[in-house]
PDB file of C-alpha atoms in Angstrom:
ATOM      1  CA  MET A1151     -33.061 -24.232 -28.164  1.00 52.00           C
ATOM      2  CA  ALA A1152     -32.539 -21.680 -25.450  1.00 60.00           C
ATOM      3  CA  SER A1153     -35.518 -20.682 -23.429  1.00 73.00           C
ATOM      4  CA  GLU A1154     -36.745 -17.115 -23.079  1.00 75.00           C
ATOM      5  CA  THR A1155     -35.653 -17.100 -19.410  1.00 76.00           C
ATOM      6  CA  SER A1156     -32.024 -17.994 -20.198  1.00 80.00           C
ATOM      7  CA  LYS A1157     -31.893 -15.377 -22.978  1.00 80.00           C
ATOM      8  CA  MET A1158     -33.169 -12.805 -20.522  1.00 82.00           C
ATOM      9  CA  GLN A1159     -30.585 -13.859 -17.895  1.00 84.00           C
ATOM     10  CA  VAL A1160     -27.742 -13.570 -20.428  1.00 82.00           C
ATOM     11  CA  GLY A1161     -28.983 -10.166 -21.558  1.00 81.00           C
ATOM     12  CA  LEU A1162     -29.333  -8.955 -17.980  1.00 82.00           C
ATOM     13  CA  PHE A1163     -25.818 -10.243 -17.178  1.00 85.00           C
ATOM     14  CA  VAL A1164     -24.340  -8.393 -20.180  1.00 83.00           C
ATOM     15  CA  ILE A1165     -26.108  -5.151 -19.200  1.00 89.00           C
ATOM     16  CA  VAL A1166     -24.996  -5.381 -15.541  1.00 87.00           C
ATOM     17  CA  ALA A1167     -21.405  -6.309 -16.495  1.00 85.00           C
ATOM     18  CA  GLY A1168     -21.286  -3.420 -18.988  1.00 85.00           C
ATOM     19  CA  GLY A1169     -22.623  -1.031 -16.345  1.00 86.00           C
ATOM     20  CA  ILE A1170     -19.999  -2.167 -13.819  1.00 88.00           C
ATOM     21  CA  ALA A1171     -17.210  -1.820 -16.422  1.00 84.00           C
ATOM     22  CA  LEU A1172     -18.431   1.657 -17.399  1.00 84.00           C
ATOM     23  CA  GLY A1173     -18.675   2.695 -13.749  1.00 82.00           C
ATOM     24  CA  ALA A1174     -15.163   1.415 -13.032  1.00 79.00           C
ATOM     25  CA  ALA A1175     -13.767   3.274 -16.056  1.00 77.00           C
ATOM     26  CA  ILE A1176     -15.431   6.509 -14.974  1.00 79.00           C
ATOM     27  CA  TRP A1177     -14.259   6.056 -11.372  1.00 73.00           C
ATOM     28  CA  LEU A1178     -10.648   5.354 -12.420  1.00 71.00           C
ATOM     29  CA  GLY A1179     -10.652   8.298 -14.817  1.00 66.00           C
ATOM     30  CA  ALA A1180     -12.217  10.630 -12.278  1.00 59.00           C
ATOM     31  CA  THR A1181      -9.673   9.858  -9.560  1.00 56.00           C
ATOM     32  CA  SER A1182      -7.003  11.728 -11.527  1.00 53.00           C
ATOM     33  CA  PHE A1183      -9.303  14.772 -11.693  1.00 55.00           C
ATOM     34  CA  LEU A1184     -10.097  14.544  -7.998  1.00 55.00           C
ATOM     35  CA  ASP A1185      -6.437  14.429  -6.963  1.00 63.00           C
ATOM     36  CA  ASP A1186      -5.551  17.500  -4.982  1.00 88.00           C
ATOM     37  CA  THR A1187      -2.316  18.324  -6.846  1.00 90.00           C
ATOM     38  CA  GLU A1188      -0.593  21.268  -8.449  1.00 92.00           C
ATOM     39  CA  THR A1189       1.649  21.102 -11.501  1.00 94.00           C
ATOM     40  CA  PHE A1190       5.280  22.190 -11.298  1.00 93.00           C
ATOM     41  CA  ALA A1191       7.884  22.047 -14.054  1.00 93.00           C
ATOM     42  CA  THR A1192      11.582  21.291 -14.023  1.00 93.00           C
ATOM     43  CA  TYR A1193      14.022  21.183 -16.930  1.00 93.00           C
ATOM     44  CA  PHE A1194      16.952  18.803 -17.305  1.00 90.00           C
ATOM     45  CA  SER A1195      19.945  19.162 -19.612  1.00 89.00           C
ATOM     46  CA  GLU A1196      20.764  15.465 -19.190  1.00 87.00           C
ATOM     47  CA  SER A1197      19.095  12.285 -20.376  1.00 87.00           C
ATOM     48  CA  VAL A1198      15.968  11.287 -18.474  1.00 88.00           C
ATOM     49  CA  GLN A1199      16.217   7.649 -19.586  1.00 88.00           C
ATOM     50  CA  GLY A1200      14.388   5.500 -17.031  1.00 88.00           C
ATOM     51  CA  LEU A1201      12.001   8.271 -15.944  1.00 91.00           C
ATOM     52  CA  ASP A1202       8.419   7.688 -17.092  1.00 92.00           C
ATOM     53  CA  PRO A1203       5.069   9.403 -16.587  1.00 94.00           C
ATOM     54  CA  GLY A1204       3.777   8.095 -13.270  1.00 93.00           C
ATOM     55  CA  SER A1205       7.275   7.838 -11.747  1.00 92.00           C
ATOM     56  CA  ALA A1206       7.558   9.006  -8.159  1.00 93.00           C
ATOM     57  CA  VAL A1207       8.418  12.539  -7.108  1.00 94.00           C
ATOM     58  CA  LYS A1208       9.883  12.694  -3.601  1.00 93.00           C
ATOM     59  CA  TYR A1209      10.784  15.505  -1.243  1.00 92.00           C
ATOM     60  CA  ARG A1210      13.858  14.373   0.720  1.00 89.00           C
ATOM     61  CA  GLY A1211      12.701  10.751   0.363  1.00 89.00           C
ATOM     62  CA  VAL A1212       9.037  11.373   1.256  1.00 91.00           C
ATOM     63  CA  PRO A1213       6.484  10.741  -1.518  1.00 92.00           C
ATOM     64  CA  ALA A1214       5.336  14.126  -2.824  1.00 91.00           C
ATOM     65  CA  GLY A1215       3.589  13.331  -6.111  1.00 94.00           C
ATOM     66  CA  ARG A1216       4.017  11.824  -9.553  1.00 95.00           C
ATOM     67  CA  VAL A1217       5.578  12.735 -12.884  1.00 95.00           C
ATOM     68  CA  GLY A1218       2.725  13.927 -15.087  1.00 95.00           C
ATOM     69  CA  SER A1219       4.454  14.158 -18.451  1.00 94.00           C
ATOM     70  CA  ILE A1220       7.867  14.311 -20.089  1.00 94.00           C
ATOM     71  CA  ARG A1221       8.578  16.149 -23.305  1.00 93.00           C
ATOM     72  CA  VAL A1222      11.184  18.201 -25.129  1.00 93.00           C
ATOM     73  CA  ALA A1223      11.154  21.805 -23.893  1.00 91.00           C
ATOM     74  CA  PRO A1224      10.215  24.694 -26.227  1.00 90.00           C
ATOM     75  CA  ASP A1225      13.904  25.483 -26.847  1.00 89.00           C
ATOM     76  CA  GLY A1226      14.457  22.005 -28.331  1.00 89.00           C
ATOM     77  CA  GLU A1227      17.475  21.358 -26.072  1.00 91.00           C
ATOM     78  CA  LEU A1228      16.173  20.758 -22.553  1.00 92.00           C
ATOM     79  CA  ILE A1229      13.793  18.065 -21.341  1.00 91.00           C
ATOM     80  CA  GLU A1230      10.659  19.332 -19.580  1.00 94.00           C
ATOM     81  CA  VAL A1231       9.315  17.203 -16.739  1.00 95.00           C
ATOM     82  CA  LEU A1232       5.895  18.177 -15.405  1.00 95.00           C
ATOM     83  CA  MET A1233       5.266  17.025 -11.842  1.00 94.00           C
ATOM     84  CA  ASP A1234       1.908  16.726 -10.100  1.00 96.00           C
ATOM     85  CA  ILE A1235       2.750  17.645  -6.489  1.00 93.00           C
ATOM     86  CA  ASP A1236       0.352  17.191  -3.559  1.00 93.00           C
ATOM     87  CA  ARG A1237      -1.275  20.562  -2.817  1.00 90.00           C
ATOM     88  CA  GLU A1238      -0.309  20.481   0.890  1.00 86.00           C
ATOM     89  CA  LEU A1239       3.355  20.121  -0.006  1.00 87.00           C
ATOM     90  CA  ALA A1240       3.161  22.522  -2.963  1.00 85.00           C
ATOM     91  CA  ASP A1241       2.574  25.504  -0.655  1.00 84.00           C
ATOM     92  CA  PHE A1242       5.607  24.474   1.377  1.00 85.00           C
ATOM     93  CA  LEU A1243       7.792  24.072  -1.736  1.00 85.00           C
ATOM     94  CA  ARG A1244       6.985  27.600  -2.916  1.00 87.00           C
ATOM     95  CA  GLN A1245       8.515  29.046   0.262  1.00 85.00           C
ATOM     96  CA  ASP A1246      11.990  27.543  -0.213  1.00 85.00           C
ATOM     97  CA  PRO A1247      14.026  29.031  -3.112  1.00 85.00           C
ATOM     98  CA  SER A1248      16.924  26.640  -2.411  1.00 85.00           C
ATOM     99  CA  LEU A1249      15.000  23.570  -3.599  1.00 89.00           C
ATOM    100  CA  ARG A1250      16.352  21.718  -6.624  1.00 89.00           C
ATOM    101  CA  ALA A1251      14.982  18.728  -8.535  1.00 89.00           C
ATOM    102  CA  LYS A1252      17.365  15.979  -9.569  1.00 89.00           C
ATOM    103  CA  LEU A1253      17.108  12.517 -11.055  1.00 89.00           C
ATOM    104  CA  GLU A1254      17.869   9.564  -8.815  1.00 87.00           C
ATOM    105  CA  LEU A1255      18.071   5.841  -9.503  1.00 85.00           C
ATOM    106  CA  ALA A1256      15.398   3.647  -7.927  1.00 83.00           C
ATOM    107  CA  GLY A1257      17.544   0.635  -7.043  1.00 78.00           C
ATOM    108  CA  ILE A1258      19.490  -1.326  -9.658  1.00 78.00           C
ATOM    109  CA  THR A1259      16.643  -1.567 -12.184  1.00 79.00           C
ATOM    110  CA  GLY A1260      17.589   1.580 -14.112  1.00 78.00           C
ATOM    111  CA  LEU A1261      14.271   3.205 -13.276  1.00 88.00           C
ATOM    112  CA  ARG A1262      14.469   6.780 -12.056  1.00 90.00           C
ATOM    113  CA  TYR A1263      12.467   9.170  -9.942  1.00 92.00           C
ATOM    114  CA  VAL A1264      12.639  12.904  -9.229  1.00 93.00           C
ATOM    115  CA  GLU A1265      14.102  13.903  -5.863  1.00 92.00           C
ATOM    116  CA  ILE A1266      13.455  17.442  -4.587  1.00 91.00           C
ATOM    117  CA  GLU A1267      15.775  18.667  -1.865  1.00 89.00           C
ATOM    118  CA  PRO A1268      17.358  21.881  -0.620  1.00 86.00           C
ATOM    119  CA  ARG A1269      20.776  22.761  -2.024  1.00 80.00           C
ATOM    120  CA  SER A1270      23.369  25.344  -1.123  1.00 76.00           C
ATOM    121  CA  GLY A1271      26.479  26.963  -2.521  1.00 72.00           C
ATOM    122  CA  GLU A1272      27.655  25.889  -5.956  1.00 70.00           C
ATOM    123  CA  LEU A1273      24.794  23.414  -6.339  1.00 65.00           C
ATOM    124  CA  LEU A1274      22.293  26.304  -6.504  1.00 65.00           C
ATOM    125  CA  VAL A1275      23.675  27.539  -9.839  1.00 71.00           C
ATOM    126  CA  GLN A1276      23.708  24.204 -11.686  1.00 72.00           C
ATOM    127  CA  ALA A1277      20.246  24.647 -13.190  1.00 78.00           C
ATOM    128  CA  PRO A1278      20.188  25.112 -16.962  1.00 82.00           C
ATOM    129  CA  ILE A1279      19.412  28.597 -18.234  1.00 81.00           C
ATOM    130  CA  LEU A1280      15.912  28.835 -19.684  1.00 86.00           C
ATOM    131  CA  ARG A1281      15.510  30.812 -22.902  1.00 87.00           C
ATOM    132  CA  PHE A1282      11.716  30.707 -22.676  1.00 88.00           C
ATOM    133  CA  GLU A1283       8.982  31.391 -20.135  1.00 89.00           C
ATOM    134  CA  PRO A1284       7.823  28.191 -18.374  1.00 90.00           C
ATOM    135  CA  GLN A1285       4.107  27.481 -18.510  1.00 90.00           C
ATOM    136  CA  TYR A1286       4.055  26.149 -14.921  1.00 91.00           C
ATOM    137  CA  GLU A1287       5.727  27.060 -11.642  1.00 90.00           C
ATOM    138  CA  LEU A1288       9.402  26.190 -11.799  1.00 90.00           C
ATOM    139  CA  ILE A1289      11.547  24.070  -9.523  1.00 89.00           C
ATOM    140  CA  PRO A1290      15.091  24.443 -10.915  1.00 89.00           C
ATOM    141  CA  SER A1291      17.064  21.268 -11.517  1.00 87.00           C
ATOM    142  CA  ALA A1292      20.508  20.149 -10.405  1.00 84.00           C
ATOM    143  CA  LYS A1293      22.827  17.503 -11.813  1.00 78.00           C
ATOM    144  CA  SER A1294      21.930  13.988 -10.783  1.00 72.00           C
ATOM    145  CA  SER A1295      24.382  12.004  -8.692  1.00 66.00           C
ATOM    146  CA  PHE A1296      24.848   9.675 -11.649  1.00 64.00           C
ATOM    147  CA  GLN A1297      25.760  12.550 -13.961  1.00 62.00           C
ATOM    148  CA  ALA A1298      28.185  13.956 -11.368  1.00 62.00           C
ATOM    149  CA  VAL A1299      29.952  10.567 -11.132  1.00 65.00           C
ATOM    150  CA  GLN A1300      29.981  10.276 -14.928  1.00 66.00           C
ATOM    151  CA  GLN A1301      31.517  13.745 -15.240  1.00 68.00           C
ATOM    152  CA  ALA A1302      34.159  12.945 -12.600  1.00 69.00           C
ATOM    153  CA  LEU A1303      35.076   9.720 -14.411  1.00 71.00           C
ATOM    154  CA  GLY A1304      35.307  11.675 -17.665  1.00 74.00           C
ATOM    155  CA  ASP A1305      37.684  14.146 -16.012  1.00 75.00           C
ATOM    156  CA  VAL A1306      39.865  11.296 -14.703  1.00 75.00           C
ATOM    157  CA  TYR A1307      39.916   9.731 -18.173  1.00 76.00           C
ATOM    158  CA  ASP A1308      40.885  13.060 -19.785  1.00 78.00           C
ATOM    159  CA  ARG A1309      43.750  13.495 -17.302  1.00 79.00           C
ATOM    160  CA  ALA A1310      44.925   9.938 -17.875  1.00 74.00           C
ATOM    161  CA  MET A1311      44.960  10.537 -21.624  1.00 77.00           C
ATOM    162  CA  GLU A1312      47.091  13.658 -21.105  1.00 78.00           C
ATOM    163  CA  LEU A1313      49.811  11.602 -19.413  1.00 75.00           C
ATOM    164  CA  ASP A1314      52.923  10.982 -21.521  1.00 75.00           C
ATOM    165  CA  LEU A1315      52.918   7.220 -20.981  1.00 74.00           C
ATOM    166  CA  GLY A1316      55.588   6.712 -23.663  1.00 77.00           C
ATOM    167  CA  GLY A1317      57.925   9.192 -21.968  1.00 77.00           C
ATOM    168  CA  ILE A1318      57.267   7.687 -18.530  1.00 79.00           C
ATOM    169  CA  SER A1319      57.956   4.220 -19.922  1.00 81.00           C
ATOM    170  CA  ASP A1320      61.255   5.382 -21.483  1.00 81.00           C
ATOM    171  CA  ASP A1321      62.297   7.050 -18.203  1.00 82.00           C
ATOM    172  CA  VAL A1322      61.523   3.913 -16.188  1.00 81.00           C
ATOM    173  CA  ARG A1323      63.423   1.756 -18.685  1.00 85.00           C
ATOM    174  CA  THR A1324      66.456   4.088 -18.520  1.00 86.00           C
ATOM    175  CA  THR A1325      66.360   4.090 -14.716  1.00 86.00           C
ATOM    176  CA  LEU A1326      66.132   0.298 -14.556  1.00 83.00           C
ATOM    177  CA  GLN A1327      69.032  -0.073 -17.013  1.00 84.00           C
ATOM    178  CA  ALA A1328      71.140   2.313 -14.928  1.00 80.00           C
ATOM    179  CA  ALA A1329      70.260   0.368 -11.760  1.00 79.00           C
ATOM    180  CA  ASN A1330      71.146  -2.886 -13.517  1.00 80.00           C
ATOM    181  CA  GLU A1331      74.518  -1.490 -14.637  1.00 79.00           C
ATOM    182  CA  LEU A1332      75.173  -0.238 -11.128  1.00 76.00           C
ATOM    183  CA  MET A1333      74.360  -3.613  -9.571  1.00 77.00           C
ATOM    184  CA  THR A1334      76.551  -5.502 -12.060  1.00 79.00           C
ATOM    185  CA  ASP A1335      79.508  -3.116 -11.722  1.00 75.00           C
ATOM    186  CA  PRO A1336      82.510  -5.086 -10.359  1.00 78.00           C
ATOM    187  CA  ARG A1337      83.420  -2.180  -8.057  1.00 75.00           C
ATOM    188  CA  ILE A1338      80.172  -2.746  -6.070  1.00 68.00           C
ATOM    189  CA  ASP A1339      81.500  -6.088  -4.820  1.00 63.00           C
TER     190      ASP A1339
END
């Protein structure tokens, strides 16, 4: 039978362990409230597969914050990505209207992150048109490099499908037959 001292030690251990666990949970939960960040929104018209809450947000390769949440935008067509940006950088981002957010691949794993960088020319007008008022400050989006490559490959495929391969094949066959007749003509000797 257990003695009163060992029961007391077990009880004290359970209370101390519970207190430490509760303190750790409060500390971990409070760190997100103590973060000095501001929320910005961007909207993508492409798939955000591989982007998750907590994914990195970078400004020209420098860590700038984290993705807070991802959801379907109020219009039901676009994807809203809320980003928690470090407050020091947030003030800087507000001053540059040429900044665009785009999705980038993080290595070969298929995971993605949001890259914010200045754009110019045609790349400034790639952002989808919003038919609603955003709840947070907006950083317009631009096509990701992956989507641009996909679109270029689609264009090449469409052009290849427009080729009259049957007609080209018939023309080549006719040309080769004419060359063969020419080479076998006895007058060539």
